[in-house]
Coordinates of N, CA and C (backbone and C1' of nucleotides) in Angstrom, one line a residue:
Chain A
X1 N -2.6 45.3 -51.3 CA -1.2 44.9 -51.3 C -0.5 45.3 -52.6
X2 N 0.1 46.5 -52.8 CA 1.0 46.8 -54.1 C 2.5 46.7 -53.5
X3 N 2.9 46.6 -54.9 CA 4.3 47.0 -54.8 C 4.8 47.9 -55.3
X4 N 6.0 48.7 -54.9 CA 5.9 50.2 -55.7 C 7.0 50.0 -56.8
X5 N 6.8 50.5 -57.6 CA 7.5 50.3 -59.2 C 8.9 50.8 -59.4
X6 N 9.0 50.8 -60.6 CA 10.5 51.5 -61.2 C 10.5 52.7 -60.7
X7 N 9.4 53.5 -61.0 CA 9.3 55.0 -60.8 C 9.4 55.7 -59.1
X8 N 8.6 54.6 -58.7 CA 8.7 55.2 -57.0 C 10.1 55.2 -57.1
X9 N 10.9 54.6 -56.9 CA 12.5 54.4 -56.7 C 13.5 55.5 -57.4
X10 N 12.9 55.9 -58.7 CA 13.5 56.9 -59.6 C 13.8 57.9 -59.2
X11 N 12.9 58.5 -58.2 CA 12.7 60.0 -57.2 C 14.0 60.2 -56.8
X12 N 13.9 61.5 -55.8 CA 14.7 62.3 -55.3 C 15.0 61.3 -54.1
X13 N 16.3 60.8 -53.5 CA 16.3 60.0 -52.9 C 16.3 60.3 -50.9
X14 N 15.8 61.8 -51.0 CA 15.1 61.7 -49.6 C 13.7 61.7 -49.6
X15 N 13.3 62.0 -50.9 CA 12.0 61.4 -50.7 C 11.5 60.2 -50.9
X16 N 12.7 59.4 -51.5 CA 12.0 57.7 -51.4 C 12.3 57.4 -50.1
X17 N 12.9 57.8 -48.9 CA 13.5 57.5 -47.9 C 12.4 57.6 -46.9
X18 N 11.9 59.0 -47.1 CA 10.6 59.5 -46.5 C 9.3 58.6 -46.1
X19 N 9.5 58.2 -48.0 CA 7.8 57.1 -48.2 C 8.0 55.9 -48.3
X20 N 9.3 55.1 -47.9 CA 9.7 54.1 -47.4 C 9.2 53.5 -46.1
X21 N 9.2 54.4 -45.4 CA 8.5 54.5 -43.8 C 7.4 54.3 -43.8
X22 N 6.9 52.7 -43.2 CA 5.5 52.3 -43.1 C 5.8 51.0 -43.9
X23 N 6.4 50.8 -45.5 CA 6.4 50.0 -46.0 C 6.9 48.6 -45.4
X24 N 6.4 47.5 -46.1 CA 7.5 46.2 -45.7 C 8.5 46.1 -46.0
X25 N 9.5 45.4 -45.7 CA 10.1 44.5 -46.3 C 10.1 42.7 -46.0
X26 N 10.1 42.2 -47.5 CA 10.1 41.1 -47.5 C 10.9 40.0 -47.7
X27 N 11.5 38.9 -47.0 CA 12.5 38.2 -47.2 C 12.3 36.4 -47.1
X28 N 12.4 36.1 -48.1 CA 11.9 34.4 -48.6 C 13.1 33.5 -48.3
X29 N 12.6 32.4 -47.2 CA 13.9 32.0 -46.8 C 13.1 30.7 -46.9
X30 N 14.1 29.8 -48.1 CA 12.8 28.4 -48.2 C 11.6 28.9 -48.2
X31 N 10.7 28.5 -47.8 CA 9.4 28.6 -47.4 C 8.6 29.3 -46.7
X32 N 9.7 29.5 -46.0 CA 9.2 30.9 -45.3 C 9.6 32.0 -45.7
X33 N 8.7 33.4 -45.3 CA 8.5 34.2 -45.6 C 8.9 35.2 -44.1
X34 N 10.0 36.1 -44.3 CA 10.2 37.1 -43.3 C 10.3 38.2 -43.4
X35 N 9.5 39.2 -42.6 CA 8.8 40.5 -42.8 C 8.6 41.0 -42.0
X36 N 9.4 42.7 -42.1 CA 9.2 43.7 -41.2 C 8.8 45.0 -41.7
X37 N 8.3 46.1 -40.7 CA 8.2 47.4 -41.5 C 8.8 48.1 -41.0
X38 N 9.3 49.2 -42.0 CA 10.3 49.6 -42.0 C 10.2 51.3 -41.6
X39 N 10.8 51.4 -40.6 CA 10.6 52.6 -39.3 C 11.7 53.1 -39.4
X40 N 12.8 53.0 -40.0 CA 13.8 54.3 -39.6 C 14.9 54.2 -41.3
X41 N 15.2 54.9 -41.8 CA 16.0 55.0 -43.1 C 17.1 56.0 -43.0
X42 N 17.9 55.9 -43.5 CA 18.9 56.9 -44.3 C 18.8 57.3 -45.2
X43 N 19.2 58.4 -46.1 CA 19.5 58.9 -47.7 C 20.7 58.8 -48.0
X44 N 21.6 58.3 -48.8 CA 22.8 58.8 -49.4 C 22.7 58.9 -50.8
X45 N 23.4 60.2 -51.4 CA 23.2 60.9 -52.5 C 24.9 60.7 -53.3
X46 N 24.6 61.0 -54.2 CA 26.2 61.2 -55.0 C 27.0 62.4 -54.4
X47 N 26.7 63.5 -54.4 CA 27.3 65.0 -53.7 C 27.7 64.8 -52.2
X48 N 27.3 63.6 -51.6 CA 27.5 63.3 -50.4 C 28.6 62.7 -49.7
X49 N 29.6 63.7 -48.9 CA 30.8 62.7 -48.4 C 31.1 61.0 -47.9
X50 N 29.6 60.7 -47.2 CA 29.7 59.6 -46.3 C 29.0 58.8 -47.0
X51 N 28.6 58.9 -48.8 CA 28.2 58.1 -49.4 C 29.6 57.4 -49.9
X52 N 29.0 55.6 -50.1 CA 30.2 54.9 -50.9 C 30.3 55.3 -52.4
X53 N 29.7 56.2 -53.2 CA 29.7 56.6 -54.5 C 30.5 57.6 -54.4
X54 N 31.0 58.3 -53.5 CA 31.0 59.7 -53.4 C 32.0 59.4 -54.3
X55 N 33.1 59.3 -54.7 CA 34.4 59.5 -55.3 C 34.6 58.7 -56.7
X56 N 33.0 58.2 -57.1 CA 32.6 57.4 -58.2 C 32.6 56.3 -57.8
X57 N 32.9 55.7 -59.7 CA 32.4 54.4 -59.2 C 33.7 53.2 -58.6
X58 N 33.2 52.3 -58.1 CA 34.4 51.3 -57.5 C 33.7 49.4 -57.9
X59 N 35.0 49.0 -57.4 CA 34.3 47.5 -57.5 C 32.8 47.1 -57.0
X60 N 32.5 48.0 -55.6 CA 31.7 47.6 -54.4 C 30.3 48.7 -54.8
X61 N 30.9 50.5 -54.9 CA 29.8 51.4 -55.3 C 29.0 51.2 -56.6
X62 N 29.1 50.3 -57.6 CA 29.0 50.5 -59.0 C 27.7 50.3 -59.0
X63 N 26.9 49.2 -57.8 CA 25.3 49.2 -57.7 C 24.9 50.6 -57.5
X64 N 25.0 51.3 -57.0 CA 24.6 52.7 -56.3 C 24.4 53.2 -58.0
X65 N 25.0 53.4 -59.3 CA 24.7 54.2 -60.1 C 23.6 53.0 -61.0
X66 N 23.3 51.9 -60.5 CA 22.7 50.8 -61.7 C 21.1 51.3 -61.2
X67 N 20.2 50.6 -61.8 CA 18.8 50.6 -61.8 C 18.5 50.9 -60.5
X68 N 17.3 51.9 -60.8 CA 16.2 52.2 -59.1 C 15.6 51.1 -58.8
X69 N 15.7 50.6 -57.5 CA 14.5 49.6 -57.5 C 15.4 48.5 -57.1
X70 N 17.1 48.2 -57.1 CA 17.7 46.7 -57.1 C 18.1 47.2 -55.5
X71 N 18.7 46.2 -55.0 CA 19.0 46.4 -53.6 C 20.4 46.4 -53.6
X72 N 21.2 46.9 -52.2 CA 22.6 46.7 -52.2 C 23.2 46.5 -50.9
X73 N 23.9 45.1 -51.3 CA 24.2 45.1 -49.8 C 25.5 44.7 -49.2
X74 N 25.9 45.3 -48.4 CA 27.8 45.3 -48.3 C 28.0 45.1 -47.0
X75 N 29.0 44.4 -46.4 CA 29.6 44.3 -45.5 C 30.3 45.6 -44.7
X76 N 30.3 45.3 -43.1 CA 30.9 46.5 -42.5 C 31.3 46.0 -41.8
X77 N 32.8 46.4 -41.3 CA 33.3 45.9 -40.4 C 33.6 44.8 -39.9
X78 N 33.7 44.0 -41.2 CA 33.9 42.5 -41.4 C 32.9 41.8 -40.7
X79 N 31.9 42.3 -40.0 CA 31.0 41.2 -39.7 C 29.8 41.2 -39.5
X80 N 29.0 42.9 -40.2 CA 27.6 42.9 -40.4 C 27.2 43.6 -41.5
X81 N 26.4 43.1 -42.5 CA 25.5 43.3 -43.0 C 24.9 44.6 -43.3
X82 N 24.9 45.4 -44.5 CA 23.7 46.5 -44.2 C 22.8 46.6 -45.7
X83 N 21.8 46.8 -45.4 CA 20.7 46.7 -46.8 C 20.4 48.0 -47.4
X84 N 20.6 48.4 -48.3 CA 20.1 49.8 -49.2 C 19.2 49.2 -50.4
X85 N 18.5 50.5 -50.7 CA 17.4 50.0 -51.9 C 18.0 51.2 -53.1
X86 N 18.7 51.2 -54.2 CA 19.0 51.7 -54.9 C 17.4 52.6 -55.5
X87 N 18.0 54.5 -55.5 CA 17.3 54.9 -56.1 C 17.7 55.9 -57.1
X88 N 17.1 56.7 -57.5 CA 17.6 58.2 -58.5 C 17.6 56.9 -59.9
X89 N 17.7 58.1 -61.1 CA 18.1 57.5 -62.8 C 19.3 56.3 -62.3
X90 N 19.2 55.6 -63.6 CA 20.4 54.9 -64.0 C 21.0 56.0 -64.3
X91 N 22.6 55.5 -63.7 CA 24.2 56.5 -63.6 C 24.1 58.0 -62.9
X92 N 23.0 57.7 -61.9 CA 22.9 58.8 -60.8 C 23.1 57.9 -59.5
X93 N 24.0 58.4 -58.9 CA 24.5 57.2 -57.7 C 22.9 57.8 -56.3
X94 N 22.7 56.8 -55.4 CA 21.8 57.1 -54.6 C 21.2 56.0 -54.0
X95 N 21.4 55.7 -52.7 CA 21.0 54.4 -51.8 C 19.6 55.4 -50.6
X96 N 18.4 54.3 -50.0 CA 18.3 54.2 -49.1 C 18.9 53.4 -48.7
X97 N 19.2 53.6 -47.0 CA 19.6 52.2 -46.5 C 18.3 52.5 -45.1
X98 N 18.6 50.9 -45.3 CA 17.3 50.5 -44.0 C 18.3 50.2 -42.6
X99 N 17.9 51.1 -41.6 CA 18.7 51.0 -40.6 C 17.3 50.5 -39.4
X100 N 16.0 50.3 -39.4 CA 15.1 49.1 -38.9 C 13.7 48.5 -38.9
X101 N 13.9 47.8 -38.5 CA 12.4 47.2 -38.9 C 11.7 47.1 -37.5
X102 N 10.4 47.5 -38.0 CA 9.6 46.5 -36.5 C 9.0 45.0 -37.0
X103 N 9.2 44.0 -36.5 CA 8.8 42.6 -36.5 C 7.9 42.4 -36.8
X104 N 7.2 41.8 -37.7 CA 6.1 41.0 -38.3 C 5.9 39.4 -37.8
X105 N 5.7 38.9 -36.9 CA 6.0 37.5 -37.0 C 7.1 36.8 -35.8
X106 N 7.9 36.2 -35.9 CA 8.0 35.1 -35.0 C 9.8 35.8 -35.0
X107 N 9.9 36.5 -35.6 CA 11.7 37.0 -35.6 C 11.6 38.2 -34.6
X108 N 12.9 38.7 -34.3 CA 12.6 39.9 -33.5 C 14.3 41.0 -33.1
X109 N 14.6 41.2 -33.0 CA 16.0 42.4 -32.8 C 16.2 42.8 -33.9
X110 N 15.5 43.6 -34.5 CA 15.9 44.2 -36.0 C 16.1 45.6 -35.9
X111 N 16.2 46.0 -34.4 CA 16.4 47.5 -34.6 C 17.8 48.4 -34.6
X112 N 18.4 47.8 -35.8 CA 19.4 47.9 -36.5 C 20.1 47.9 -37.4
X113 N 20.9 48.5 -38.5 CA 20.9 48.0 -39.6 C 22.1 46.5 -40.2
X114 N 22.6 46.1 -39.0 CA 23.5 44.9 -38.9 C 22.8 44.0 -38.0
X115 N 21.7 44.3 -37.5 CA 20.7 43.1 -36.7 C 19.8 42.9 -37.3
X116 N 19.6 43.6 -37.8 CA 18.0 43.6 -38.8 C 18.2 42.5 -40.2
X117 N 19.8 42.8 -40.3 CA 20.3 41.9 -42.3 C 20.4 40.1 -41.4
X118 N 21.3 40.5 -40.0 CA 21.5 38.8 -39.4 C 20.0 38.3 -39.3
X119 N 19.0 39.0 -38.6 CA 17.7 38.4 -38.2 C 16.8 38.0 -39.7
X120 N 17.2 38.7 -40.8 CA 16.3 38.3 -42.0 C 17.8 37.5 -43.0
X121 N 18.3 37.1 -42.2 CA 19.4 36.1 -43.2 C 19.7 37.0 -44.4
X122 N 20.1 38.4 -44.8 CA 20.7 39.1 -45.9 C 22.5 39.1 -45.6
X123 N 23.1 38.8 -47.2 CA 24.2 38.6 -46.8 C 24.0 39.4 -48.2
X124 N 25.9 39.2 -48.7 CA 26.0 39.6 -50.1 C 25.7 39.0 -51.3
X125 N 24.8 37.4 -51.2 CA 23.9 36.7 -52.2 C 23.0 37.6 -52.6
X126 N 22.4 38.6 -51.4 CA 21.4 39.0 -52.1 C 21.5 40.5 -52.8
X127 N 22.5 40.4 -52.9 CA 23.2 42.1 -54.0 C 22.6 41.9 -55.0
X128 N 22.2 43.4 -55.7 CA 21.4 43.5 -57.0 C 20.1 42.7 -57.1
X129 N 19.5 42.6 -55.8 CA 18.2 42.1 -55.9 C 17.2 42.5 -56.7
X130 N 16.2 42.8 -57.6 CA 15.2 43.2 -58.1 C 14.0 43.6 -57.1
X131 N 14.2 44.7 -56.1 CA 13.3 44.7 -55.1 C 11.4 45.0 -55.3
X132 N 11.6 45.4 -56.8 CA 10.1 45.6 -57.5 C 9.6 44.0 -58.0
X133 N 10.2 43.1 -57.6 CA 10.2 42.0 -58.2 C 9.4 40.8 -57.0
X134 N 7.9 40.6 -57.0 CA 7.5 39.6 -55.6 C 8.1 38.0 -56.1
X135 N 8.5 37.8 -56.9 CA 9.5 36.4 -57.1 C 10.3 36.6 -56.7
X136 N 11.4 37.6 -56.5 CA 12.9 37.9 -55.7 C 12.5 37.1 -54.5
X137 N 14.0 37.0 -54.1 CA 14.0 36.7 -52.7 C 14.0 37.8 -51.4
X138 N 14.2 38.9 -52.1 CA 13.3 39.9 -51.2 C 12.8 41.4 -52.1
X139 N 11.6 41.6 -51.5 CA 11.1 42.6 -52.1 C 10.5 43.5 -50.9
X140 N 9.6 44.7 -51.6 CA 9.1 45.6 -51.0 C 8.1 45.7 -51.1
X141 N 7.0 45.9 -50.2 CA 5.2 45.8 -50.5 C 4.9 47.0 -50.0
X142 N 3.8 48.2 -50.3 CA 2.9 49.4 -49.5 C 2.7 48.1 -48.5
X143 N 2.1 49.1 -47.3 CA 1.6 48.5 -46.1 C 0.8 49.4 -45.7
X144 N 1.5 50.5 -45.1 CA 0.7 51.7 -44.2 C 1.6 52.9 -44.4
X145 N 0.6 54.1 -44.9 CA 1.3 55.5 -44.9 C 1.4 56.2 -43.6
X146 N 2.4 56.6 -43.8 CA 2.8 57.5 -42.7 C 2.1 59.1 -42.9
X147 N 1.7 59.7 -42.2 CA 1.6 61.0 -42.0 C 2.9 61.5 -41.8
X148 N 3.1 63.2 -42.9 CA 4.3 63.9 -42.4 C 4.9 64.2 -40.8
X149 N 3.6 64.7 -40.1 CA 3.3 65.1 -38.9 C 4.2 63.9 -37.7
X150 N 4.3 62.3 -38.2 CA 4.7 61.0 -37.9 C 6.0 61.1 -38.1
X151 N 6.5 61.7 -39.4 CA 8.0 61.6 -39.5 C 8.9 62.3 -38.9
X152 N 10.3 61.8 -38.1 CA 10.6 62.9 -37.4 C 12.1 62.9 -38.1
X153 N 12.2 63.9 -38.8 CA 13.6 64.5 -39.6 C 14.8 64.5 -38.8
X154 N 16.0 63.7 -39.3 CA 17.2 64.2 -38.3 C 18.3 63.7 -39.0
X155 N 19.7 64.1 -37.9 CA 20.9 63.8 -38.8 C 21.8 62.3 -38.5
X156 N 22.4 61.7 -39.6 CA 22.3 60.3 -39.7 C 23.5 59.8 -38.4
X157 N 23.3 58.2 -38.5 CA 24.2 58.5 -37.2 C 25.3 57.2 -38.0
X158 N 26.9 56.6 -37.2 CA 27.6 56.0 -37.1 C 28.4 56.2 -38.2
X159 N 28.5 57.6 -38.8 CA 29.4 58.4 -40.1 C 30.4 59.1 -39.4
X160 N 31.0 59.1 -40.5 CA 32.6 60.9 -40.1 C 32.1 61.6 -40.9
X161 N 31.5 61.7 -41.8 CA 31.0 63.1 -43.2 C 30.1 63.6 -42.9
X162 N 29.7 64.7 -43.0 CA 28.6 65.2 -43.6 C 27.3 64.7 -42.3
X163 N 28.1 65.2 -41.1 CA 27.2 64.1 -40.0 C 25.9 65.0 -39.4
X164 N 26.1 66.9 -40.2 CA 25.1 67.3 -39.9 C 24.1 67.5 -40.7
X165 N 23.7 66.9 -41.7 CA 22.9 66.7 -42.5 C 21.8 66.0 -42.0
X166 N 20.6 66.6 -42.1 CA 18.9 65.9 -41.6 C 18.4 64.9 -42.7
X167 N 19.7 63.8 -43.0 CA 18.9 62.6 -44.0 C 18.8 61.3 -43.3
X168 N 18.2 61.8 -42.0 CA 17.7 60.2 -41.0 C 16.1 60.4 -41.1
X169 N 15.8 59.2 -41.3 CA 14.2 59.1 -41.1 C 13.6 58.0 -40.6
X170 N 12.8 58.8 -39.1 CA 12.1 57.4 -38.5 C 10.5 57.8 -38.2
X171 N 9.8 56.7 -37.8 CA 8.4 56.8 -37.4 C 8.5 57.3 -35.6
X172 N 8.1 58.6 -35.3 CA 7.5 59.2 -34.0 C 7.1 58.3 -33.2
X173 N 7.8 57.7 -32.1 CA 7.4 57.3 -30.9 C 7.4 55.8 -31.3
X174 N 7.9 55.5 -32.1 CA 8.4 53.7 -32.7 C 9.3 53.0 -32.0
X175 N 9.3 51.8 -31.3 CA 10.2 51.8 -30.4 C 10.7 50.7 -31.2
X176 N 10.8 50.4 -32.3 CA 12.0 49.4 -33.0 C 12.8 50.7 -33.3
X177 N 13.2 51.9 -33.1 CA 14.2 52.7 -34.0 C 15.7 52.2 -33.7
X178 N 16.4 52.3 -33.9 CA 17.8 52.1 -33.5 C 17.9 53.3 -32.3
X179 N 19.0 53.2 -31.7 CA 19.5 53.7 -30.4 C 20.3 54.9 -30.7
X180 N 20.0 55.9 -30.1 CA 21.2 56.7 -30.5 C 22.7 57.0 -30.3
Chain B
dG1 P 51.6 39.6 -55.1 O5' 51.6 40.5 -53.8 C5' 52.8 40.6 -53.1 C4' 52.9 41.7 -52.2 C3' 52.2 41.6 -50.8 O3' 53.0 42.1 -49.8 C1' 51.4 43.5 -51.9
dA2 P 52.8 41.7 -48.3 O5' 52.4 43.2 -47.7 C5' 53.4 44.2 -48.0 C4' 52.8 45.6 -47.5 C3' 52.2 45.5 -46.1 O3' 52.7 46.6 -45.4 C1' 50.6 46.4 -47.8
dT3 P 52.4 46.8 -43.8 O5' 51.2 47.9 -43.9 C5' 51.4 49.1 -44.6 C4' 50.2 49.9 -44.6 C3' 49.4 49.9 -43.3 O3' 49.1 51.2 -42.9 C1' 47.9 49.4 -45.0
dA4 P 48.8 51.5 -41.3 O5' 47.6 52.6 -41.5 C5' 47.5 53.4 -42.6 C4' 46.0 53.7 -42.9 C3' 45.2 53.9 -41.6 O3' 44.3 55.0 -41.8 C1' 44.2 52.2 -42.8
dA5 P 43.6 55.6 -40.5 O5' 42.0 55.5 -41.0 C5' 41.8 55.7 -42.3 C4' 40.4 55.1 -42.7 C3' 39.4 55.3 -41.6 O3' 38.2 55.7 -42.2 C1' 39.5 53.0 -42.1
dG6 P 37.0 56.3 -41.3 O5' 35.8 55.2 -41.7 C5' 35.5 55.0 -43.1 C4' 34.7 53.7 -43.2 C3' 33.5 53.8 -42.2 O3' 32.3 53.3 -42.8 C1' 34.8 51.8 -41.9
dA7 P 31.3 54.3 -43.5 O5' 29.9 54.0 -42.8 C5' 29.5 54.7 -41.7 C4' 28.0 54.4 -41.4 C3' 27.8 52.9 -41.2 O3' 26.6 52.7 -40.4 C1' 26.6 53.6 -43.1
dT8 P 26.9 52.5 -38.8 O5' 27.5 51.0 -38.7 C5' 26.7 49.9 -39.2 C4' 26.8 48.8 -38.1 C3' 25.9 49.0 -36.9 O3' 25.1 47.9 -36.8 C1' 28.1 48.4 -36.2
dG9 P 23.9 47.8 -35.6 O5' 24.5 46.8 -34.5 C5' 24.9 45.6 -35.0 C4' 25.6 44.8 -33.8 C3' 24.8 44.8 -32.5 O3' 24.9 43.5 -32.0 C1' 27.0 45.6 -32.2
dT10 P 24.0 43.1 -30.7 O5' 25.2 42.8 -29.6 C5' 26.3 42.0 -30.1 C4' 27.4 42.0 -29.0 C3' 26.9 41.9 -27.6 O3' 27.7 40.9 -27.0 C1' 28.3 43.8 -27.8
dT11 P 27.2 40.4 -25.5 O5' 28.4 40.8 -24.6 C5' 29.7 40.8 -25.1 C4' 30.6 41.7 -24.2 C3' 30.3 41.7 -22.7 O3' 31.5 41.6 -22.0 C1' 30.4 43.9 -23.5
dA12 P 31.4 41.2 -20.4 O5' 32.2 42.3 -19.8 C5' 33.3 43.0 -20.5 C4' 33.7 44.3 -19.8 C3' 33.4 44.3 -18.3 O3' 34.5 44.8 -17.6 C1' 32.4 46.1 -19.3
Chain C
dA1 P 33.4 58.1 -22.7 O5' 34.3 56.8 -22.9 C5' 35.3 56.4 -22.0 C4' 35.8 55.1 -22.3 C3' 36.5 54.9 -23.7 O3' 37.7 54.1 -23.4 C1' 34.8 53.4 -23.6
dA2 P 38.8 54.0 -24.6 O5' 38.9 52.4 -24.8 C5' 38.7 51.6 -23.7 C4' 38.5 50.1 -24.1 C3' 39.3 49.7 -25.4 O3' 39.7 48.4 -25.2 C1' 36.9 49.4 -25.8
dC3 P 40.8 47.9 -26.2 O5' 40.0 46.8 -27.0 C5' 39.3 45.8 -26.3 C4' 38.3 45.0 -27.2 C3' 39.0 44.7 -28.5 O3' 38.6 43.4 -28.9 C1' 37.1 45.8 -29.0
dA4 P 39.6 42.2 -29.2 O5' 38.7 41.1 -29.9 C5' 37.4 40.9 -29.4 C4' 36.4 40.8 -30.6 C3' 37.1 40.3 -31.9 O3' 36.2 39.2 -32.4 C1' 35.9 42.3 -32.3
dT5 P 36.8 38.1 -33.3 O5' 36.8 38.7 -34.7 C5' 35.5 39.1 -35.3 C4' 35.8 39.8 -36.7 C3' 36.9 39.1 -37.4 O3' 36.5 39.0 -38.8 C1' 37.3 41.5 -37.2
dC6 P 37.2 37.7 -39.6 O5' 37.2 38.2 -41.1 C5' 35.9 38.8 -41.6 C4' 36.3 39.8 -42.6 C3' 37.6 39.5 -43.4 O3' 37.4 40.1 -44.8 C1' 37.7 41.6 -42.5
dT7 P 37.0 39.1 -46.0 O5' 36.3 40.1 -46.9 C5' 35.0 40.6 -46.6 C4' 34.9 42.1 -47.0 C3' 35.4 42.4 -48.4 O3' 34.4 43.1 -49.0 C1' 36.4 43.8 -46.9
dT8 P 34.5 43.4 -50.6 O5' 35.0 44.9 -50.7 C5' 34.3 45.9 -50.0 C4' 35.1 47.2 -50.0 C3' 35.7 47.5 -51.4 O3' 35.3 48.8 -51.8 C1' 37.4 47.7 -49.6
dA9 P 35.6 49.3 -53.2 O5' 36.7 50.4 -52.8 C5' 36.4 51.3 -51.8 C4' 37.7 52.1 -51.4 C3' 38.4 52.7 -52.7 O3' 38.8 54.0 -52.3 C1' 39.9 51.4 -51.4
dT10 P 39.4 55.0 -53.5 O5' 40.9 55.2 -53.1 C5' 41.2 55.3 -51.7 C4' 42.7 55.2 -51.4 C3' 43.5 55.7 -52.6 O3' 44.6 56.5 -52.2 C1' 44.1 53.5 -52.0
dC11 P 45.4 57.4 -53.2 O5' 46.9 56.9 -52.9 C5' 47.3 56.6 -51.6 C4' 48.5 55.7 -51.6 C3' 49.5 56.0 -52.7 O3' 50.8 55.9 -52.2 C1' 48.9 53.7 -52.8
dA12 P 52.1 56.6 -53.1 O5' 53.2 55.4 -53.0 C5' 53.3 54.6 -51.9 C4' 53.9 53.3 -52.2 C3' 55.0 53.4 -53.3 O3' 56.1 52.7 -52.9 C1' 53.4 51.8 -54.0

DNA sequence: GATAAGATGTTA
DNA sequence: AACATCTTATCA
């Protein structure tokens, strides 16, 4: 059971997106403990149209250029939720976002990235989380590596920019993925 | 201060 | 295919 550090997070942010896949996520609610793994990602980079950094920084993007490793999480559409794990340097803008989980436990429709934040109670309390941190109220643990051959590369979906770009990543034949 | 658009999910 | 619904960014 590790957790992966400052440095995993640091990387190129399609390859934290890559080796995200397999990992947990964990979310402490009271006393309980809710957890899924995490089967399908996005990349957004700074050079990137359909990133919220793209045009710098703003009230809402300014986490995207802060520490690798904190979480970020913003409202869409006035009424769901979506979770990114901040990566690249400090003042290099760069999110994964987790678009699903497969269910660990007693919860279950997370195969999405606005069903996934309702089912694990993430709202915008938990912005700038410390996700290298197992005291946070949510973090990230290794679980199980994926094989490349498992990963299947593709281009992201529910954007206007940059929508042919292959920075979607899920687990081969996973049936929590989102829908296309 | 007003306005338009958005990394979605549900329903028909 | 339409809509629910409100924050954020942008412009005046």
């Amino acid at each position: 059971m590790t957790i992966p550090n400052y440095s995993f997070y640091e990387r190129d942010t399609l390859q934290v997106a890559k080796d995200l896949l397999g990992y947990k996520l964990l979310r402490r609610d009271g006393d309980k403990i809710l957890e899924g793994i995490i089967v399908e990602t996005e990349a957004y980079k700074a050079n990137d149209p359909a990133c919220h950094a793209y045009k710098g920084k703003t009230p809402r993007s300014v986490t995207l250029f802060k520490k690798p490793g904190l979480s970020y999480v913003y409202l869409i559409y006035g009424m769901y939720h979506c979770v990114n794990i901040v990566t690249e340097p400090e003042e290099t803008a760069g999110a994964v976002l987790i678009r699903a989980l497969e269910p660990i436990g007693s919860f279950d429709n997370t195969n999405g990235p606005g069903k996934l934040c309702r089912e694990l109670k993430i709202t915008k309390e938990l912005n700038e989380i410390d996700v290298t941190n197992p005291e946070s109220n949510l973090w990230v643990e290794k679980y199980q590596s994926i094989k490349s051959s498992q990963i299947v590369e593709t281009t992201r979906i529910g954007i206007k920019q940059a929508t042919d770009w292959p920075w979607r990543f899920y687990i081969k034949d996973n049936k929590f993925v989102s829908k296309f």
